[in-house]
Amino acid sequence: MTAAIPTPTTAPPPEERRRRAPLRGRLGDQAFAWALLAPAFVVLIAFTHYPIIRSAWSSAHSRRGDLSAVQYETLVNDPVFWQVLRNNLWFALGTVPTSMALAILMAVWVNGKLRGKGFVRLAYFTPTILPMVAVASIWLFFFSPGVGPINGLLGAVGLPTRNWLGDPDTVLPALMVMMIWKQAGFFMIFYLAGLQNMSPELEEASTLEGASRWYHFRRVTFPLLMPTTLFVFVVAVTDAFKIIDHLFIMTGGGPNNASNLLLFYIYDTAFTFFDPNYAGALTMALVVILGLAAVIQFTVLERRVHYR
């Protein structure tokens, strides 16, 4: 008499296993997942969603508490708002592309065969880890009219010195230089990670085909870095509209609002002039601007991103 040979069984697919699981177990998994997500939701609601809703509510009321559109009428007719918005757009236009271009160049350089590249990477990344107040103090010293090294260098070669932060024509470019110095090293880290994830066989294949390094970068490396570029672009644009710490230390928005930016103007309106309703209208303008920027980034630029 021969024993029966058991027939091999195959494990059911994950969807089938989940369907067969007891209802109590599935509810327990759902509760566990929501328990893990709850702290993040609480923080997000408390510090993002509620302030936006509160700002929208305040902007829809006059200072006497009446439901009114007077805050938005004031905003449209406020010349300081338009000057501040123009400053912010120029600031973003001057800092975002320059920071990203420098970050790519630095990442390509420190990713190659370079002696002491660990030290160079650290040197590039150091401005990122400095506190905002320390960075502002350093550049306040650099731009000082009497003792700053920039004017000292200009005077040594016979060029006229300037009051960089006291001149309406130079104060905004001076802030742009400081922002680029601080951000380029931070963005370099993301590009360096992207470059190190690329297969070296791609460059070897280009070399065998006789392609130049510039052609390889333009046709292979840069398209493969597009996901990193999209991420860095979103962060850079957001940072350009979030700068406020440096203005407290360096310029206070002056002279004559030449360096005043949108977030600093919102703070000034709410806590210096004690007008929370108008500050709410300014906040909603900032939210709309950043929302439009996000829509453009994730609709137009997303089509040019290659994830494989």
PDB file of C-alpha atoms in Angstrom:
ATOM      1  CA  MET A   1       0.000   0.000   0.000  1.00  0.00           C
ATOM      2  CA  THR A   2       1.518   3.307  -1.029  1.00  0.00           C
ATOM      3  CA  ALA A   3       1.043   6.577   0.828  1.00  0.00           C
ATOM      4  CA  ALA A   4      -0.799   9.340  -0.965  1.00  0.00           C
ATOM      5  CA  ILE A   5       1.457  12.056  -2.301  1.00  0.00           C
ATOM      6  CA  PRO A   6       0.263  15.486  -1.062  1.00  0.00           C
ATOM      7  CA  THR A   7      -0.451  17.930  -3.859  1.00  0.00           C
ATOM      8  CA  PRO A   8       1.591  21.153  -3.719  1.00  0.00           C
ATOM      9  CA  THR A   9      -0.346  24.210  -2.645  1.00  0.00           C
ATOM     10  CA  THR A  10       0.396  27.785  -3.692  1.00  0.00           C
ATOM     11  CA  ALA A  11       0.106  30.762  -1.331  1.00  0.00           C
ATOM     12  CA  PRO A  12      -2.838  33.027  -2.134  1.00  0.00           C
ATOM     13  CA  PRO A  13      -2.036  36.530  -3.404  1.00  0.00           C
ATOM     14  CA  PRO A  14      -1.882  39.419  -0.865  1.00  0.00           C
ATOM     15  CA  GLU A  15      -5.335  40.732  -1.856  1.00  0.00           C
ATOM     16  CA  GLU A  16      -6.850  37.306  -1.219  1.00  0.00           C
ATOM     17  CA  ARG A  17      -5.094  36.987   2.159  1.00  0.00           C
ATOM     18  CA  ARG A  18      -6.403  40.399   3.198  1.00  0.00           C
ATOM     19  CA  ARG A  19      -9.932  39.417   2.123  1.00  0.00           C
ATOM     20  CA  ARG A  20      -9.768  36.204   4.132  1.00  0.00           C
ATOM     21  CA  ALA A  21      -8.376  37.947   7.253  1.00  0.00           C
ATOM     22  CA  PRO A  22     -10.835  38.327  10.131  1.00  0.00           C
ATOM     23  CA  LEU A  23     -12.772  41.575  10.292  1.00  0.00           C
ATOM     24  CA  ARG A  24     -11.387  42.361  13.747  1.00  0.00           C
ATOM     25  CA  GLY A  25      -7.823  42.016  12.477  1.00  0.00           C
ATOM     26  CA  ARG A  26      -8.450  44.309   9.525  1.00  0.00           C
ATOM     27  CA  LEU A  27     -10.041  46.954  11.769  1.00  0.00           C
ATOM     28  CA  GLY A  28      -7.049  46.671  14.103  1.00  0.00           C
ATOM     29  CA  ASP A  29      -4.661  47.321  11.211  1.00  0.00           C
ATOM     30  CA  GLN A  30      -6.689  50.357  10.144  1.00  0.00           C
ATOM     31  CA  ALA A  31      -6.722  51.733  13.701  1.00  0.00           C
ATOM     32  CA  PHE A  32      -2.973  51.185  14.019  1.00  0.00           C
ATOM     33  CA  ALA A  33      -2.322  53.018  10.744  1.00  0.00           C
ATOM     34  CA  TRP A  34      -4.489  55.969  11.773  1.00  0.00           C
ATOM     35  CA  ALA A  35      -2.785  56.067  15.186  1.00  0.00           C
ATOM     36  CA  LEU A  36       0.583  56.420  13.437  1.00  0.00           C
ATOM     37  CA  LEU A  37      -0.722  59.184  11.173  1.00  0.00           C
ATOM     38  CA  ALA A  38      -2.608  61.090  13.870  1.00  0.00           C
ATOM     39  CA  PRO A  39       0.329  63.122  15.319  1.00  0.00           C
ATOM     40  CA  ALA A  40       1.288  64.358  11.843  1.00  0.00           C
ATOM     41  CA  PHE A  41      -2.329  65.277  11.093  1.00  0.00           C
ATOM     42  CA  VAL A  42      -2.662  67.174  14.384  1.00  0.00           C
ATOM     43  CA  VAL A  43       0.501  69.195  13.724  1.00  0.00           C
ATOM     44  CA  LEU A  44      -0.525  69.830  10.102  1.00  0.00           C
ATOM     45  CA  ILE A  45      -3.977  71.049  11.087  1.00  0.00           C
ATOM     46  CA  ALA A  46      -2.737  73.149  14.023  1.00  0.00           C
ATOM     47  CA  PHE A  47       0.117  74.923  12.240  1.00  0.00           C
ATOM     48  CA  THR A  48      -0.964  74.934   8.577  1.00  0.00           C
ATOM     49  CA  HIS A  49      -4.678  74.507   7.955  1.00  0.00           C
ATOM     50  CA  TYR A  50      -6.046  76.381  10.957  1.00  0.00           C
ATOM     51  CA  PRO A  51      -3.841  79.492  10.414  1.00  0.00           C
ATOM     52  CA  ILE A  52      -4.906  79.625   6.745  1.00  0.00           C
ATOM     53  CA  ILE A  53      -8.594  79.350   7.657  1.00  0.00           C
ATOM     54  CA  ARG A  54      -8.139  81.928  10.421  1.00  0.00           C
ATOM     55  CA  SER A  55      -6.374  84.302   8.032  1.00  0.00           C
ATOM     56  CA  ALA A  56      -9.152  83.901   5.468  1.00  0.00           C
ATOM     57  CA  TRP A  57     -11.742  84.639   8.161  1.00  0.00           C
ATOM     58  CA  SER A  58      -9.863  87.746   9.379  1.00  0.00           C
ATOM     59  CA  SER A  59      -9.352  89.054   5.860  1.00  0.00           C
ATOM     60  CA  ALA A  60     -13.104  88.914   5.227  1.00  0.00           C
ATOM     61  CA  HIS A  61     -13.861  91.275   8.134  1.00  0.00           C
ATOM     62  CA  SER A  62     -13.203  94.926   8.825  1.00  0.00           C
ATOM     63  CA  ARG A  63     -11.446  96.055  11.990  1.00  0.00           C
ATOM     64  CA  ARG A  64     -14.900  96.615  13.567  1.00  0.00           C
ATOM     65  CA  GLY A  65     -15.815  92.983  12.895  1.00  0.00           C
ATOM     66  CA  ASP A  66     -18.221  93.539   9.964  1.00  0.00           C
ATOM     67  CA  LEU A  67     -18.204  91.140   7.039  1.00  0.00           C
ATOM     68  CA  SER A  68     -16.572  93.178   4.307  1.00  0.00           C
ATOM     69  CA  ALA A  69     -14.171  93.152   1.379  1.00  0.00           C
ATOM     70  CA  VAL A  70     -12.473  96.326   2.550  1.00  0.00           C
ATOM     71  CA  GLN A  71      -9.209  94.515   3.322  1.00  0.00           C
ATOM     72  CA  TYR A  72      -8.879  93.335  -0.278  1.00  0.00           C
ATOM     73  CA  GLU A  73      -9.774  96.808  -1.574  1.00  0.00           C
ATOM     74  CA  THR A  74      -7.009  98.205   0.631  1.00  0.00           C
ATOM     75  CA  LEU A  75      -4.621  95.557  -0.679  1.00  0.00           C
ATOM     76  CA  VAL A  76      -5.325  96.400  -4.319  1.00  0.00           C
ATOM     77  CA  ASN A  77      -4.787 100.123  -3.657  1.00  0.00           C
ATOM     78  CA  ASP A  78      -1.743  99.663  -1.399  1.00  0.00           C
ATOM     79  CA  PRO A  79       1.429 100.830  -3.224  1.00  0.00           C
ATOM     80  CA  VAL A  80       3.641  99.222  -0.580  1.00  0.00           C
ATOM     81  CA  PHE A  81       2.088  95.815  -1.289  1.00  0.00           C
ATOM     82  CA  TRP A  82       2.843  96.085  -4.999  1.00  0.00           C
ATOM     83  CA  GLN A  83       6.392  97.250  -4.280  1.00  0.00           C
ATOM     84  CA  VAL A  84       6.909  94.374  -1.830  1.00  0.00           C
ATOM     85  CA  LEU A  85       5.461  91.863  -4.305  1.00  0.00           C
ATOM     86  CA  ARG A  86       7.731  93.216  -7.055  1.00  0.00           C
ATOM     87  CA  ASN A  87      10.722  92.950  -4.703  1.00  0.00           C
ATOM     88  CA  ASN A  88       9.824  89.350  -3.896  1.00  0.00           C
ATOM     89  CA  LEU A  89       9.455  88.364  -7.548  1.00  0.00           C
ATOM     90  CA  TRP A  90      12.827  89.908  -8.404  1.00  0.00           C
ATOM     91  CA  PHE A  91      14.320  88.202  -5.360  1.00  0.00           C
ATOM     92  CA  ALA A  92      12.991  84.800  -6.480  1.00  0.00           C
ATOM     93  CA  LEU A  93      14.105  85.409 -10.071  1.00  0.00           C
ATOM     94  CA  GLY A  94      17.595  86.332  -8.907  1.00  0.00           C
ATOM     95  CA  THR A  95      18.138  83.586  -6.339  1.00  0.00           C
ATOM     96  CA  VAL A  96      16.347  80.450  -7.592  1.00  0.00           C
ATOM     97  CA  PRO A  97      18.042  79.855 -10.990  1.00  0.00           C
ATOM     98  CA  THR A  98      21.452  81.011  -9.737  1.00  0.00           C
ATOM     99  CA  SER A  99      21.354  78.788  -6.646  1.00  0.00           C
ATOM    100  CA  MET A 100      20.309  75.764  -8.699  1.00  0.00           C
ATOM    101  CA  ALA A 101      22.954  76.344 -11.392  1.00  0.00           C
ATOM    102  CA  LEU A 102      25.707  76.710  -8.806  1.00  0.00           C
ATOM    103  CA  ALA A 103      24.445  73.629  -6.961  1.00  0.00           C
ATOM    104  CA  ILE A 104      24.651  71.506 -10.134  1.00  0.00           C
ATOM    105  CA  LEU A 105      28.154  72.785 -10.925  1.00  0.00           C
ATOM    106  CA  MET A 106      29.378  72.111  -7.395  1.00  0.00           C
ATOM    107  CA  ALA A 107      27.798  68.653  -7.338  1.00  0.00           C
ATOM    108  CA  VAL A 108      29.373  67.659 -10.667  1.00  0.00           C
ATOM    109  CA  TRP A 109      32.739  68.950  -9.476  1.00  0.00           C
ATOM    110  CA  VAL A 110      32.806  67.186  -6.097  1.00  0.00           C
ATOM    111  CA  ASN A 111      31.396  63.996  -7.659  1.00  0.00           C
ATOM    112  CA  GLY A 112      34.449  63.619  -9.898  1.00  0.00           C
ATOM    113  CA  LYS A 113      37.990  62.530  -9.130  1.00  0.00           C
ATOM    114  CA  LEU A 114      39.061  65.335  -6.828  1.00  0.00           C
ATOM    115  CA  ARG A 115      41.701  65.243  -4.127  1.00  0.00           C
ATOM    116  CA  GLY A 116      40.249  66.261  -0.761  1.00  0.00           C
ATOM    117  CA  LYS A 117      36.684  66.236  -2.071  1.00  0.00           C
ATOM    118  CA  GLY A 118      35.360  65.378   1.392  1.00  0.00           C
ATOM    119  CA  PHE A 119      36.716  68.672   2.677  1.00  0.00           C
ATOM    120  CA  VAL A 120      35.338  70.543  -0.356  1.00  0.00           C
ATOM    121  CA  ARG A 121      31.882  69.027   0.174  1.00  0.00           C
ATOM    122  CA  LEU A 122      31.968  70.072   3.825  1.00  0.00           C
ATOM    123  CA  ALA A 123      33.055  73.580   2.868  1.00  0.00           C
ATOM    124  CA  TYR A 124      30.159  73.914   0.419  1.00  0.00           C
ATOM    125  CA  PHE A 125      27.648  72.567   2.926  1.00  0.00           C
ATOM    126  CA  THR A 126      28.822  74.659   5.903  1.00  0.00           C
ATOM    127  CA  PRO A 127      26.638  77.749   5.157  1.00  0.00           C
ATOM    128  CA  THR A 128      23.564  75.512   5.325  1.00  0.00           C
ATOM    129  CA  ILE A 129      24.163  74.410   8.908  1.00  0.00           C
ATOM    130  CA  LEU A 130      24.798  77.929  10.194  1.00  0.00           C
ATOM    131  CA  PRO A 131      21.895  79.576  12.047  1.00  0.00           C
ATOM    132  CA  MET A 132      19.982  82.262  10.166  1.00  0.00           C
ATOM    133  CA  VAL A 133      21.004  84.972  12.624  1.00  0.00           C
ATOM    134  CA  ALA A 134      24.671  83.992  12.320  1.00  0.00           C
ATOM    135  CA  VAL A 135      24.495  84.148   8.512  1.00  0.00           C
ATOM    136  CA  ALA A 136      22.834  87.559   8.643  1.00  0.00           C
ATOM    137  CA  SER A 137      25.459  88.846  11.093  1.00  0.00           C
ATOM    138  CA  ILE A 138      28.316  87.580   8.909  1.00  0.00           C
ATOM    139  CA  TRP A 139      26.978  89.290   5.801  1.00  0.00           C
ATOM    140  CA  LEU A 140      26.093  92.425   7.752  1.00  0.00           C
ATOM    141  CA  PHE A 141      29.801  92.655   8.572  1.00  0.00           C
ATOM    142  CA  PHE A 142      30.795  91.932   4.955  1.00  0.00           C
ATOM    143  CA  PHE A 143      28.569  94.749   3.662  1.00  0.00           C
ATOM    144  CA  SER A 144      29.460  97.278   6.372  1.00  0.00           C
ATOM    145  CA  PRO A 145      30.538 100.593   4.794  1.00  0.00           C
ATOM    146  CA  GLY A 146      33.487 101.291   7.050  1.00  0.00           C
ATOM    147  CA  VAL A 147      34.999  97.982   8.141  1.00  0.00           C
ATOM    148  CA  GLY A 148      33.523  95.424   5.719  1.00  0.00           C
ATOM    149  CA  PRO A 149      35.965  93.358   3.636  1.00  0.00           C
ATOM    150  CA  ILE A 150      34.021  93.951   0.402  1.00  0.00           C
ATOM    151  CA  ASN A 151      34.514  97.707   0.564  1.00  0.00           C
ATOM    152  CA  GLY A 152      38.061  97.118   1.788  1.00  0.00           C
ATOM    153  CA  LEU A 153      38.785  95.042  -1.317  1.00  0.00           C
ATOM    154  CA  LEU A 154      37.215  97.642  -3.618  1.00  0.00           C
ATOM    155  CA  GLY A 155      39.209 100.416  -1.953  1.00  0.00           C
ATOM    156  CA  ALA A 156      42.438  98.415  -2.280  1.00  0.00           C
ATOM    157  CA  VAL A 157      42.049  98.204  -6.084  1.00  0.00           C
ATOM    158  CA  GLY A 158      41.006 101.855  -6.378  1.00  0.00           C
ATOM    159  CA  LEU A 159      37.258 101.339  -6.956  1.00  0.00           C
ATOM    160  CA  PRO A 160      34.619 103.456  -5.185  1.00  0.00           C
ATOM    161  CA  THR A 161      33.051 101.930  -2.074  1.00  0.00           C
ATOM    162  CA  ARG A 162      29.307 101.793  -1.418  1.00  0.00           C
ATOM    163  CA  ASN A 163      26.846 101.529   1.405  1.00  0.00           C
ATOM    164  CA  TRP A 164      25.480  98.217   0.104  1.00  0.00           C
ATOM    165  CA  LEU A 165      22.606  97.859   2.565  1.00  0.00           C
ATOM    166  CA  GLY A 166      21.805 101.580   2.758  1.00  0.00           C
ATOM    167  CA  ASP A 167      21.410 102.170  -0.985  1.00  0.00           C
ATOM    168  CA  PRO A 168      18.012 101.284  -2.527  1.00  0.00           C
ATOM    169  CA  ASP A 169      19.773 100.218  -5.735  1.00  0.00           C
ATOM    170  CA  THR A 170      22.084  97.675  -4.095  1.00  0.00           C
ATOM    171  CA  VAL A 171      20.268  96.394  -1.009  1.00  0.00           C
ATOM    172  CA  LEU A 172      18.161  93.764  -2.808  1.00  0.00           C
ATOM    173  CA  PRO A 173      21.089  92.362  -4.879  1.00  0.00           C
ATOM    174  CA  ALA A 174      23.111  92.229  -1.644  1.00  0.00           C
ATOM    175  CA  LEU A 175      20.402  90.092  -0.034  1.00  0.00           C
ATOM    176  CA  MET A 176      20.317  87.881  -3.130  1.00  0.00           C
ATOM    177  CA  VAL A 177      24.069  87.219  -2.819  1.00  0.00           C
ATOM    178  CA  MET A 178      23.637  86.189   0.804  1.00  0.00           C
ATOM    179  CA  MET A 179      20.708  83.884  -0.051  1.00  0.00           C
ATOM    180  CA  ILE A 180      22.592  82.215  -2.924  1.00  0.00           C
ATOM    181  CA  TRP A 181      25.624  81.676  -0.662  1.00  0.00           C
ATOM    182  CA  LYS A 182      23.454  79.950   1.917  1.00  0.00           C
ATOM    183  CA  GLN A 183      21.277  77.839  -0.394  1.00  0.00           C
ATOM    184  CA  ALA A 184      23.642  76.589  -3.098  1.00  0.00           C
ATOM    185  CA  GLY A 185      25.438  74.161  -0.773  1.00  0.00           C
ATOM    186  CA  PHE A 186      22.126  72.800   0.514  1.00  0.00           C
ATOM    187  CA  PHE A 187      20.843  72.109  -2.990  1.00  0.00           C
ATOM    188  CA  MET A 188      24.205  70.593  -3.942  1.00  0.00           C
ATOM    189  CA  ILE A 189      23.544  67.702  -1.538  1.00  0.00           C
ATOM    190  CA  PHE A 190      20.430  66.653  -3.477  1.00  0.00           C
ATOM    191  CA  TYR A 191      22.165  66.867  -6.843  1.00  0.00           C
ATOM    192  CA  LEU A 192      25.152  64.948  -5.484  1.00  0.00           C
ATOM    193  CA  ALA A 193      22.833  62.166  -4.290  1.00  0.00           C
ATOM    194  CA  GLY A 194      21.224  62.081  -7.737  1.00  0.00           C
ATOM    195  CA  LEU A 195      24.592  61.862  -9.488  1.00  0.00           C
ATOM    196  CA  GLN A 196      25.795  59.054  -7.233  1.00  0.00           C
ATOM    197  CA  ASN A 197      22.684  57.008  -8.033  1.00  0.00           C
ATOM    198  CA  MET A 198      23.484  57.049 -11.758  1.00  0.00           C
ATOM    199  CA  SER A 199      25.164  54.061 -13.306  1.00  0.00           C
ATOM    200  CA  PRO A 200      28.806  54.756 -14.364  1.00  0.00           C
ATOM    201  CA  GLU A 201      28.142  52.610 -17.424  1.00  0.00           C
ATOM    202  CA  LEU A 202      26.193  55.514 -18.937  1.00  0.00           C
ATOM    203  CA  GLU A 203      29.272  57.729 -19.005  1.00  0.00           C
ATOM    204  CA  GLU A 204      31.419  54.844 -20.260  1.00  0.00           C
ATOM    205  CA  ALA A 205      28.988  54.252 -23.115  1.00  0.00           C
ATOM    206  CA  SER A 206      29.057  57.950 -24.034  1.00  0.00           C
ATOM    207  CA  THR A 207      32.852  57.918 -23.984  1.00  0.00           C
ATOM    208  CA  LEU A 208      32.926  54.898 -26.303  1.00  0.00           C
ATOM    209  CA  GLU A 209      30.546  56.694 -28.667  1.00  0.00           C
ATOM    210  CA  GLY A 210      32.892  59.687 -28.738  1.00  0.00           C
ATOM    211  CA  ALA A 211      30.513  62.092 -26.994  1.00  0.00           C
ATOM    212  CA  SER A 212      32.012  65.069 -25.197  1.00  0.00           C
ATOM    213  CA  ARG A 213      31.473  65.574 -21.458  1.00  0.00           C
ATOM    214  CA  TRP A 214      29.206  68.548 -22.135  1.00  0.00           C
ATOM    215  CA  TYR A 215      27.107  66.504 -24.603  1.00  0.00           C
ATOM    216  CA  HIS A 216      26.847  63.655 -22.083  1.00  0.00           C
ATOM    217  CA  PHE A 217      25.769  66.076 -19.355  1.00  0.00           C
ATOM    218  CA  ARG A 218      23.211  67.831 -21.582  1.00  0.00           C
ATOM    219  CA  ARG A 219      21.712  64.677 -23.116  1.00  0.00           C
ATOM    220  CA  VAL A 220      22.044  62.113 -20.313  1.00  0.00           C
ATOM    221  CA  THR A 221      22.944  63.510 -16.902  1.00  0.00           C
ATOM    222  CA  PHE A 222      20.676  66.540 -16.763  1.00  0.00           C
ATOM    223  CA  PRO A 223      17.515  64.737 -18.022  1.00  0.00           C
ATOM    224  CA  LEU A 224      18.088  62.017 -15.410  1.00  0.00           C
ATOM    225  CA  LEU A 225      18.398  64.720 -12.739  1.00  0.00           C
ATOM    226  CA  MET A 226      14.998  66.213 -13.562  1.00  0.00           C
ATOM    227  CA  PRO A 227      13.196  64.670 -10.526  1.00  0.00           C
ATOM    228  CA  THR A 228      15.863  66.253  -8.299  1.00  0.00           C
ATOM    229  CA  THR A 229      15.574  69.524 -10.198  1.00  0.00           C
ATOM    230  CA  LEU A 230      11.805  69.619  -9.717  1.00  0.00           C
ATOM    231  CA  PHE A 231      12.165  69.013  -5.982  1.00  0.00           C
ATOM    232  CA  VAL A 232      14.918  71.631  -5.606  1.00  0.00           C
ATOM    233  CA  PHE A 233      12.906  74.138  -7.667  1.00  0.00           C
ATOM    234  CA  VAL A 234       9.866  73.741  -5.409  1.00  0.00           C
ATOM    235  CA  VAL A 235      11.977  74.197  -2.267  1.00  0.00           C
ATOM    236  CA  ALA A 236      13.873  77.179  -3.715  1.00  0.00           C
ATOM    237  CA  VAL A 237      10.728  79.041  -4.803  1.00  0.00           C
ATOM    238  CA  THR A 238       9.116  78.445  -1.415  1.00  0.00           C
ATOM    239  CA  ASP A 239      12.229  79.656   0.408  1.00  0.00           C
ATOM    240  CA  ALA A 240      12.344  82.816  -1.703  1.00  0.00           C
ATOM    241  CA  PHE A 241       8.939  83.793  -0.306  1.00  0.00           C
ATOM    242  CA  LYS A 242       9.700  82.674   3.262  1.00  0.00           C
ATOM    243  CA  ILE A 243      12.750  84.792   4.001  1.00  0.00           C
ATOM    244  CA  ILE A 244      12.240  86.954   7.071  1.00  0.00           C
ATOM    245  CA  ASP A 245      15.046  86.296   9.591  1.00  0.00           C
ATOM    246  CA  HIS A 246      17.741  88.068   7.622  1.00  0.00           C
ATOM    247  CA  LEU A 247      15.635  91.176   7.149  1.00  0.00           C
ATOM    248  CA  PHE A 248      15.320  91.616  10.912  1.00  0.00           C
ATOM    249  CA  ILE A 249      19.107  91.640  11.300  1.00  0.00           C
ATOM    250  CA  MET A 250      20.282  93.316   8.110  1.00  0.00           C
ATOM    251  CA  THR A 251      17.819  95.875   6.763  1.00  0.00           C
ATOM    252  CA  GLY A 252      14.451  95.877   8.530  1.00  0.00           C
ATOM    253  CA  GLY A 253      12.874  96.124   5.062  1.00  0.00           C
ATOM    254  CA  GLY A 254      14.591  99.439   4.264  1.00  0.00           C
ATOM    255  CA  PRO A 255      15.703 101.745   2.962  1.00  0.00           C
ATOM    256  CA  ASN A 256      12.297 103.025   1.843  1.00  0.00           C
ATOM    257  CA  ASN A 257      10.930  99.431   1.485  1.00  0.00           C
ATOM    258  CA  ALA A 258      13.599  98.633  -1.106  1.00  0.00           C
ATOM    259  CA  SER A 259      14.365  95.306   0.619  1.00  0.00           C
ATOM    260  CA  ASN A 260      10.922  94.671   2.077  1.00  0.00           C
ATOM    261  CA  LEU A 261       9.574  91.226   1.161  1.00  0.00           C
ATOM    262  CA  LEU A 262       6.079  89.822   1.416  1.00  0.00           C
ATOM    263  CA  LEU A 263       6.409  87.717   4.576  1.00  0.00           C
ATOM    264  CA  PHE A 264       8.221  90.494   6.424  1.00  0.00           C
ATOM    265  CA  TYR A 265       5.487  92.942   5.375  1.00  0.00           C
ATOM    266  CA  ILE A 266       2.841  90.535   6.726  1.00  0.00           C
ATOM    267  CA  TYR A 267       4.683  90.302  10.042  1.00  0.00           C
ATOM    268  CA  ASP A 268       5.113  94.071  10.212  1.00  0.00           C
ATOM    269  CA  THR A 269       1.412  94.661   9.519  1.00  0.00           C
ATOM    270  CA  ALA A 270       0.234  92.122  12.105  1.00  0.00           C
ATOM    271  CA  PHE A 271       2.650  92.733  14.996  1.00  0.00           C
ATOM    272  CA  THR A 272       4.019  96.261  14.493  1.00  0.00           C
ATOM    273  CA  PHE A 273       0.908  98.039  13.217  1.00  0.00           C
ATOM    274  CA  PHE A 274      -1.496  95.598  14.970  1.00  0.00           C
ATOM    275  CA  ASP A 275      -3.756  95.146  11.938  1.00  0.00           C
ATOM    276  CA  PRO A 276      -4.506  91.387  11.841  1.00  0.00           C
ATOM    277  CA  ASN A 277      -7.332  91.770   9.319  1.00  0.00           C
ATOM    278  CA  TYR A 278      -5.141  93.379   6.685  1.00  0.00           C
ATOM    279  CA  ALA A 279      -2.347  90.929   7.543  1.00  0.00           C
ATOM    280  CA  GLY A 280      -4.874  88.150   6.837  1.00  0.00           C
ATOM    281  CA  ALA A 281      -5.561  89.594   3.384  1.00  0.00           C
ATOM    282  CA  LEU A 282      -1.807  89.770   2.702  1.00  0.00           C
ATOM    283  CA  THR A 283      -1.456  86.173   3.883  1.00  0.00           C
ATOM    284  CA  MET A 284      -4.168  85.014   1.499  1.00  0.00           C
ATOM    285  CA  ALA A 285      -2.353  86.788  -1.343  1.00  0.00           C
ATOM    286  CA  LEU A 286       0.815  84.891  -0.416  1.00  0.00           C
ATOM    287  CA  VAL A 287      -1.092  81.580  -0.272  1.00  0.00           C
ATOM    288  CA  VAL A 288      -2.593  82.219  -3.724  1.00  0.00           C
ATOM    289  CA  ILE A 289       0.827  83.071  -5.189  1.00  0.00           C
ATOM    290  CA  LEU A 290       2.458  79.938  -3.783  1.00  0.00           C
ATOM    291  CA  GLY A 291      -0.546  77.849  -4.834  1.00  0.00           C
ATOM    292  CA  LEU A 292      -0.281  79.092  -8.425  1.00  0.00           C
ATOM    293  CA  ALA A 293       3.455  78.399  -8.381  1.00  0.00           C
ATOM    294  CA  ALA A 294       2.800  74.841  -7.163  1.00  0.00           C
ATOM    295  CA  VAL A 295       0.189  74.243  -9.874  1.00  0.00           C
ATOM    296  CA  ILE A 296       2.597  75.433 -12.580  1.00  0.00           C
ATOM    297  CA  GLN A 297       5.438  73.351 -11.162  1.00  0.00           C
ATOM    298  CA  PHE A 298       3.448  70.130 -10.920  1.00  0.00           C
ATOM    299  CA  THR A 299       1.604  70.484 -14.240  1.00  0.00           C
ATOM    300  CA  VAL A 300       4.011  72.123 -16.693  1.00  0.00           C
ATOM    301  CA  LEU A 301       7.359  70.981 -15.267  1.00  0.00           C
ATOM    302  CA  GLU A 302       6.123  67.514 -14.293  1.00  0.00           C
ATOM    303  CA  ARG A 303       5.802  66.647 -17.986  1.00  0.00           C
ATOM    304  CA  ARG A 304       9.539  67.134 -18.440  1.00  0.00           C
ATOM    305  CA  VAL A 305      10.487  64.933 -15.504  1.00  0.00           C
ATOM    306  CA  HIS A 306      11.817  61.451 -16.253  1.00  0.00           C
ATOM    307  CA  TYR A 307      11.685  59.085 -13.305  1.00  0.00           C
ATOM    308  CA  ARG A 308      13.434  56.199 -15.093  1.00  0.00           C
TER     309      ARG A 308
END
